[in-house]
Short mmCIF file of C-alpha atoms in Angstrom, two decimals:
data_model
loop_
_atom_site.label_atom_id
_atom_site.label_comp_id
_atom_site.label_asym_id
_atom_site.label_seq_id
_atom_site.Cartn_x
_atom_site.Cartn_y
_atom_site.Cartn_z
CA MET A 1 123.77 123.29 215.56
CA ALA A 2 120.47 121.55 215.87
CA ALA A 3 119.53 120.34 219.33
CA ARG A 4 120.07 116.74 220.37
CA VAL A 5 117.20 114.82 222.01
CA LYS A 6 116.84 111.42 223.60
CA PRO A 7 116.87 108.33 221.41
CA LEU A 8 113.83 106.69 219.90
CA LEU A 9 115.08 103.10 219.79
CA SER A 10 117.01 100.74 222.03
CA ALA A 11 120.64 100.28 221.02
CA SER A 12 120.45 96.55 221.36
CA VAL A 13 117.65 95.75 218.93
CA LEU A 14 117.80 95.73 215.15
CA ILE A 15 114.28 96.05 213.76
CA PRO A 16 113.39 93.98 210.68
CA SER A 17 112.61 96.05 207.62
CA HIS A 18 109.04 94.73 207.33
CA GLN A 19 108.27 96.18 210.77
CA ILE A 20 109.87 99.59 210.29
CA ARG A 21 106.89 101.60 209.14
CA HIS A 22 104.88 100.53 212.18
CA CYS A 23 107.50 102.23 214.33
CA PHE A 24 106.65 105.64 212.92
CA GLN A 25 102.89 105.43 212.51
CA PRO A 26 102.02 105.93 216.21
CA PHE A 27 103.90 109.27 216.53
CA ALA A 28 100.74 111.39 216.76
CA SER A 29 99.34 109.33 219.63
CA PHE A 30 102.41 109.40 221.87
CA PRO A 31 101.94 111.16 225.21
CA ARG A 32 103.16 114.74 225.32
CA ASN A 33 105.76 113.95 227.93
CA ARG A 34 107.38 111.26 225.74
CA THR A 35 110.76 112.55 224.47
CA LEU A 36 111.52 111.61 220.87
CA ARG A 37 114.21 112.19 218.30
CA VAL A 38 112.38 114.07 215.59
CA SER A 39 113.40 115.05 212.08
CA ALA A 40 116.69 116.92 212.14
CA ALA A 41 115.37 119.43 209.64
CA LYS A 42 112.45 120.27 211.93
CA MET A 43 114.86 120.74 214.84
CA ALA A 44 116.85 123.39 212.98
CA THR A 45 116.18 127.03 213.75
CA ASP A 46 113.91 129.15 211.59
CA GLU A 47 116.93 131.19 210.61
CA SER A 48 118.78 128.13 209.34
CA GLU A 49 115.72 126.99 207.42
CA SER A 50 115.35 130.39 205.77
CA ARG A 51 118.92 130.15 204.50
CA ALA A 52 118.52 126.61 203.18
CA PRO A 53 119.03 126.42 199.41
CA SER A 54 116.01 125.56 197.28
CA SER A 55 118.09 122.91 195.51
CA PRO A 56 120.33 121.45 198.24
CA LYS A 57 123.89 120.76 197.25
CA ILE A 58 125.16 117.20 197.43
CA ILE A 59 128.48 116.95 199.25
CA ASP A 60 130.61 113.82 199.51
CA SER A 61 131.99 113.51 203.05
CA HIS A 62 134.54 110.81 202.31
CA LEU A 63 136.76 110.15 199.31
CA HIS A 64 140.41 109.87 198.39
CA ILE A 65 142.63 110.90 195.52
CA TRP A 66 146.19 109.99 194.68
CA ALA A 67 148.67 110.85 192.00
CA SER A 68 148.51 109.43 188.52
CA PRO A 69 151.53 107.26 187.63
CA GLU A 70 152.99 110.22 185.72
CA GLU A 71 152.47 112.60 188.65
CA ALA A 72 154.01 110.05 191.00
CA VAL A 73 157.20 110.07 188.94
CA ASP A 74 157.37 113.84 188.52
CA LYS A 75 156.06 115.40 191.73
CA PHE A 76 154.02 113.27 194.13
CA PRO A 77 155.66 109.89 194.79
CA TYR A 78 153.73 107.02 196.35
CA PHE A 79 154.82 105.77 199.74
CA PRO A 80 156.90 102.60 199.18
CA GLY A 81 154.67 99.53 199.16
CA GLN A 82 151.49 101.61 198.83
CA GLU A 83 151.27 101.94 195.06
CA PRO A 84 147.57 102.08 194.07
CA THR A 85 145.91 99.50 191.86
CA LEU A 86 143.07 101.82 190.79
CA PRO A 87 143.07 105.20 189.05
CA GLY A 88 142.41 107.94 191.57
CA HIS A 89 143.72 111.20 190.13
CA VAL A 90 141.76 114.40 190.60
CA ASP A 91 140.65 114.75 186.97
CA PHE A 92 139.02 111.31 187.17
CA LEU A 93 137.27 112.37 190.37
CA LEU A 94 135.99 115.61 188.86
CA GLN A 95 134.59 113.70 185.89
CA ASN A 96 132.74 111.32 188.20
CA MET A 97 131.42 114.12 190.40
CA GLU A 98 130.06 116.02 187.42
CA GLU A 99 128.31 112.94 186.03
CA ALA A 100 126.77 112.20 189.44
CA GLY A 101 125.73 115.77 190.24
CA VAL A 102 127.94 116.04 193.33
CA HIS A 103 128.99 119.61 194.14
CA GLY A 104 131.89 119.20 196.56
CA ALA A 105 133.79 116.80 198.77
CA LEU A 106 135.97 116.23 201.80
CA ILE A 107 139.21 114.67 200.54
CA VAL A 108 140.78 112.29 203.07
CA GLN A 109 144.55 111.89 202.82
CA PRO A 110 145.20 108.39 201.40
CA ILE A 111 147.66 105.87 202.76
CA ASN A 112 149.22 105.78 199.28
CA HIS A 113 151.04 109.04 200.11
CA LYS A 114 151.02 108.45 203.89
CA PHE A 115 152.17 111.62 205.66
CA ASP A 116 153.23 113.48 202.50
CA HIS A 117 150.27 115.81 201.97
CA SER A 118 151.71 117.75 199.05
CA LEU A 119 149.31 116.33 196.44
CA ILE A 120 146.16 117.05 198.43
CA THR A 121 147.48 120.49 199.35
CA SER A 122 147.98 121.34 195.67
CA VAL A 123 144.43 120.22 194.86
CA LEU A 124 142.93 122.26 197.73
CA LYS A 125 144.72 125.34 196.46
CA LYS A 126 143.58 124.73 192.88
CA TYR A 127 139.93 124.08 193.79
CA PRO A 128 139.30 126.09 196.99
CA THR A 129 135.52 126.15 196.61
CA LYS A 130 135.23 122.51 195.57
CA PHE A 131 137.20 120.59 198.17
CA VAL A 132 138.03 120.50 201.87
CA GLY A 133 141.01 118.53 203.15
CA CYS A 134 141.29 115.92 205.91
CA CYS A 135 144.91 115.22 206.84
CA LEU A 136 146.30 112.00 208.31
CA ALA A 137 147.48 111.98 211.93
CA ASN A 138 151.12 111.07 212.38
CA PRO A 139 151.43 109.44 215.81
CA ALA A 140 155.26 109.53 215.92
CA ASP A 141 156.43 109.86 219.51
CA ASP A 142 158.70 112.82 218.65
CA ALA A 143 155.62 115.06 218.39
CA SER A 144 156.36 115.83 214.74
CA GLY A 145 152.78 114.86 213.93
CA LEU A 146 151.46 117.61 216.19
CA LYS A 147 153.60 120.20 214.45
CA GLN A 148 152.50 118.87 211.06
CA LEU A 149 148.84 119.14 212.09
CA GLU A 150 149.27 122.77 213.06
CA HIS A 151 151.04 123.56 209.79
CA LEU A 152 148.45 121.78 207.64
CA VAL A 153 145.55 123.50 209.39
CA LEU A 154 146.97 126.98 209.96
CA LYS A 155 149.05 127.30 206.78
CA ASP A 156 147.45 124.98 204.22
CA GLY A 157 143.82 125.23 205.29
CA TYR A 158 143.01 121.59 206.15
CA ARG A 159 139.70 121.27 207.99
CA ALA A 160 139.82 117.78 209.57
CA ILE A 161 142.24 115.05 210.64
CA ARG A 162 141.98 111.27 210.49
CA PHE A 163 143.09 108.85 213.20
CA ASN A 164 144.13 105.48 211.76
CA PRO A 165 144.77 103.27 214.81
CA TYR A 166 146.86 100.87 212.74
CA LEU A 167 149.51 103.55 212.25
CA TRP A 168 150.16 103.83 215.99
CA PRO A 169 153.35 102.08 217.20
CA SER A 170 152.87 98.43 218.12
CA GLY A 171 151.31 98.08 221.54
CA GLU A 172 150.27 101.75 221.67
CA LYS A 173 146.72 103.08 221.65
CA MET A 174 145.17 106.25 220.27
CA THR A 175 144.77 107.37 223.89
CA ASN A 176 148.52 107.52 224.47
CA LYS A 177 150.25 110.84 225.17
CA ILE A 178 150.68 111.88 221.55
CA GLY A 179 147.19 110.71 220.59
CA LYS A 180 145.59 112.82 223.30
CA ALA A 181 147.78 115.79 222.40
CA ILE A 182 146.70 115.67 218.74
CA PHE A 183 143.05 115.05 219.62
CA SER A 184 143.03 117.94 222.09
CA ARG A 185 144.79 120.27 219.66
CA ALA A 186 142.25 119.40 216.96
CA GLY A 187 139.51 120.60 219.29
CA GLU A 188 141.37 123.85 219.92
CA LEU A 189 141.78 124.32 216.17
CA LYS A 190 138.05 123.55 215.74
CA ILE A 191 138.57 120.69 213.32
CA PRO A 192 136.91 117.24 213.54
CA VAL A 193 138.79 114.01 214.13
CA GLY A 194 137.80 111.03 211.99
CA PHE A 195 138.27 107.43 213.12
CA MET A 196 138.98 104.58 210.73
CA CYS A 197 138.21 101.28 212.49
CA MET A 198 138.70 98.87 209.59
CA LYS A 199 139.24 95.82 211.80
CA GLY A 200 136.10 96.44 213.83
CA LEU A 201 134.68 99.14 216.07
CA GLY A 202 134.87 96.87 219.10
CA LEU A 203 138.67 96.96 219.02
CA HIS A 204 138.74 100.73 219.43
CA ILE A 205 135.47 101.75 221.07
CA SER A 206 137.01 102.23 224.53
CA GLU A 207 139.65 104.58 223.09
CA ILE A 208 137.04 106.63 221.22
CA GLU A 209 134.83 106.87 224.31
CA GLU A 210 137.79 107.91 226.47
CA LEU A 211 138.80 110.66 224.06
CA CYS A 212 135.22 111.91 223.71
CA THR A 213 134.81 112.00 227.49
CA GLU A 214 138.10 113.76 228.19
CA PHE A 215 137.86 116.23 225.30
CA PRO A 216 134.17 117.01 224.72
CA SER A 217 134.90 120.03 222.53
CA THR A 218 136.59 117.93 219.83
CA VAL A 219 134.15 116.87 217.11
CA VAL A 220 134.33 113.22 216.02
CA LEU A 221 133.60 111.68 212.62
CA LEU A 222 133.07 107.92 212.57
CA ASP A 223 134.10 106.64 209.14
CA HIS A 224 132.02 104.03 207.31
CA LEU A 225 129.47 103.48 210.12
CA GLY A 226 132.32 102.20 212.24
CA PHE A 227 132.55 99.28 209.80
CA CYS A 228 129.37 97.85 211.31
CA LYS A 229 127.65 95.40 208.98
CA PRO A 230 124.01 94.33 209.42
CA PRO A 231 124.53 92.12 212.48
CA ILE A 232 124.04 88.38 212.20
CA ASN A 233 125.67 87.23 215.46
CA ASP A 234 126.23 88.39 219.04
CA GLU A 235 129.58 89.99 218.30
CA GLU A 236 128.17 92.09 215.49
CA ASN A 237 125.09 93.03 217.53
CA LEU A 238 127.41 94.26 220.27
CA ALA A 239 129.44 96.34 217.82
CA PHE A 240 126.31 97.95 216.40
CA SER A 241 125.03 98.68 219.92
CA GLN A 242 128.37 100.33 220.68
CA LEU A 243 127.97 102.47 217.58
CA LEU A 244 124.48 103.58 218.59
CA ASN A 245 125.60 104.27 222.15
CA LEU A 246 128.09 106.84 220.87
CA SER A 247 125.04 109.05 220.27
CA ARG A 248 125.29 110.01 223.95
CA PHE A 249 128.25 112.19 222.95
CA PRO A 250 126.89 115.31 221.20
CA GLN A 251 130.16 115.76 219.32
CA VAL A 252 129.91 112.48 217.39
CA TYR A 253 128.89 112.38 213.71
CA VAL A 254 128.52 109.24 211.61
CA LYS A 255 129.52 108.78 207.99
CA LEU A 256 127.14 106.72 205.90
CA SER A 257 130.03 105.93 203.60
CA ALA A 258 131.57 103.03 201.66
CA LEU A 259 128.27 101.15 201.62
CA PHE A 260 129.81 98.40 199.51
CA ARG A 261 132.13 97.59 202.43
CA LEU A 262 129.22 97.21 204.86
CA SER A 263 126.46 95.49 202.91
CA ARG A 264 126.14 91.74 202.52
CA VAL A 265 124.28 92.15 199.22
CA THR A 266 124.96 93.84 195.92
CA PHE A 267 123.91 97.33 194.82
CA PRO A 268 121.78 99.09 195.95
CA TYR A 269 122.74 97.55 199.33
CA GLN A 270 119.21 97.51 200.67
CA ASP A 271 120.09 95.37 203.68
CA LEU A 272 121.46 98.60 205.19
CA SER A 273 117.99 100.13 205.55
CA ASP A 274 117.54 98.90 209.13
CA ILE A 275 121.00 100.19 210.00
CA LEU A 276 120.30 103.63 208.55
CA PHE A 277 116.91 103.82 210.27
CA GLN A 278 118.39 103.20 213.70
CA VAL A 279 121.41 105.45 213.18
CA VAL A 280 119.20 108.37 212.14
CA SER A 281 116.82 107.65 215.02
CA ARG A 282 119.65 107.77 217.54
CA PHE A 283 121.95 110.46 216.18
CA GLY A 284 119.54 112.59 214.14
CA ALA A 285 119.87 113.13 210.40
CA ASN A 286 121.92 116.26 211.05
CA HIS A 287 124.66 114.06 212.53
CA VAL A 288 124.77 111.65 209.57
CA MET A 289 126.57 112.32 206.28
CA TRP A 290 126.91 110.42 203.02
CA GLY A 291 130.31 109.50 201.62
CA SER A 292 131.30 107.52 198.53
CA ASP A 293 134.79 106.19 199.36
CA PHE A 294 135.96 107.06 195.85
CA PRO A 295 137.85 105.63 194.01
CA PHE A 296 137.34 102.25 195.68
CA VAL A 297 133.61 102.46 194.97
CA VAL A 298 134.04 102.88 191.20
CA PRO A 299 134.53 99.17 190.34
CA GLU A 300 131.81 98.21 192.84
CA CYS A 301 128.76 100.22 191.76
CA GLY A 302 130.24 103.31 190.15
CA TYR A 303 130.50 106.74 191.73
CA LYS A 304 126.99 107.74 190.67
CA GLY A 305 125.70 104.45 192.06
CA ALA A 306 127.22 105.29 195.44
CA LYS A 307 125.00 108.34 195.60
CA GLU A 308 121.89 106.66 194.21
CA ALA A 309 122.14 103.76 196.65
CA VAL A 310 121.23 106.05 199.55
CA TYR A 311 118.00 107.08 197.85
CA HIS A 312 117.11 103.43 197.19
CA ILE A 313 117.76 102.55 200.84
CA ALA A 314 115.81 105.57 202.09
CA LYS A 315 112.68 104.45 200.22
CA GLN A 316 112.43 101.42 202.51
CA ILE A 317 112.22 103.48 205.69
CA PRO A 318 110.22 106.54 206.79
CA LEU A 319 112.96 109.05 206.01
CA SER A 320 111.76 112.52 205.04
CA SER A 321 113.13 114.50 202.12
CA SER A 322 114.47 117.02 204.63
CA ASP A 323 116.40 114.29 206.43
CA LEU A 324 117.82 113.15 203.11
CA ASP A 325 118.96 116.70 202.43
CA TRP A 326 120.90 116.65 205.68
CA ILE A 327 122.51 113.29 204.96
CA MET A 328 123.39 114.11 201.36
CA GLY A 329 125.03 117.45 202.04
CA ARG A 330 123.59 119.77 204.65
CA THR A 331 125.24 118.00 207.60
CA VAL A 332 128.75 118.27 206.20
CA MET A 333 128.09 121.84 205.00
CA GLN A 334 126.93 122.79 208.48
CA LEU A 335 129.90 121.09 210.11
CA PHE A 336 132.41 122.88 207.88
CA GLN A 337 130.66 126.25 208.07
CA SER A 338 129.00 126.04 204.65
CA GLN A 339 132.36 125.78 202.85
CA TRP A 340 130.69 124.99 199.53
CA GLN A 341 128.18 127.85 199.42
#
């Protein structure tokens, strides 16, 4: 993996977009002893660069699928009360990916099927070079979730697991006995753990930091920028600072995903440019990965629009084409050992 270096920007300051370019212009005149976070692509080894494809593949790091109504009746029932309101079957996904020029994806187990992974498993077996699976952590106190994790990874080939803190028993945290057991086992199995903090990163930051500190070998994926919107008050500034401060843990990666959930404006969500600039400056482009959040994104800006929005945002900041390559596919390919090559 590319080396990690000290951050360029303070975690507590969000730079206005009209000032961004001035931040990069003085690079050549900085003293030699000034440590900077440089382009992730430039930090990669010569060997990695020599293997880089001439036309980088675009990989979606975050999407969901669920059964069609017919499939739900025949083979893959929805979890009671979690019937979807949008189409999300795999054929619809494949159509959207082809139209958008997306080569592969990490499928995250949806709440619509909860802990029944049979649909995703069938899709992974049918399209082994197209998709990678992320299972859903079952925090039941009987340790059945730990056994399920081992089965899904060792038998069915899943390559990541998602922690949804709202599935933990009332009053329990992700740092309880079972949470730590699953998190630790994920590290031993060499699979990342994703965190879904829909109600705000601030509610769960202490748990994430504790797990990262205690189990430094377990890779972490932070879904949807930790649900940090462009901050407009002290509480949101604090949350964004907490996100940036996670860059002190080398195992943390950030998903630039579900942009429609984070932006305060319509497509192409250009108010996220300052956010992206600071995240890349702190984590490095090789620790940032694009994700669509299909199928929820389809009625918002379309699947293709989810991809194009990143390029629109990137034009507002000094982001190199090499950094874009990392964000749009090379990061997730590196993390999953070039699964899609």
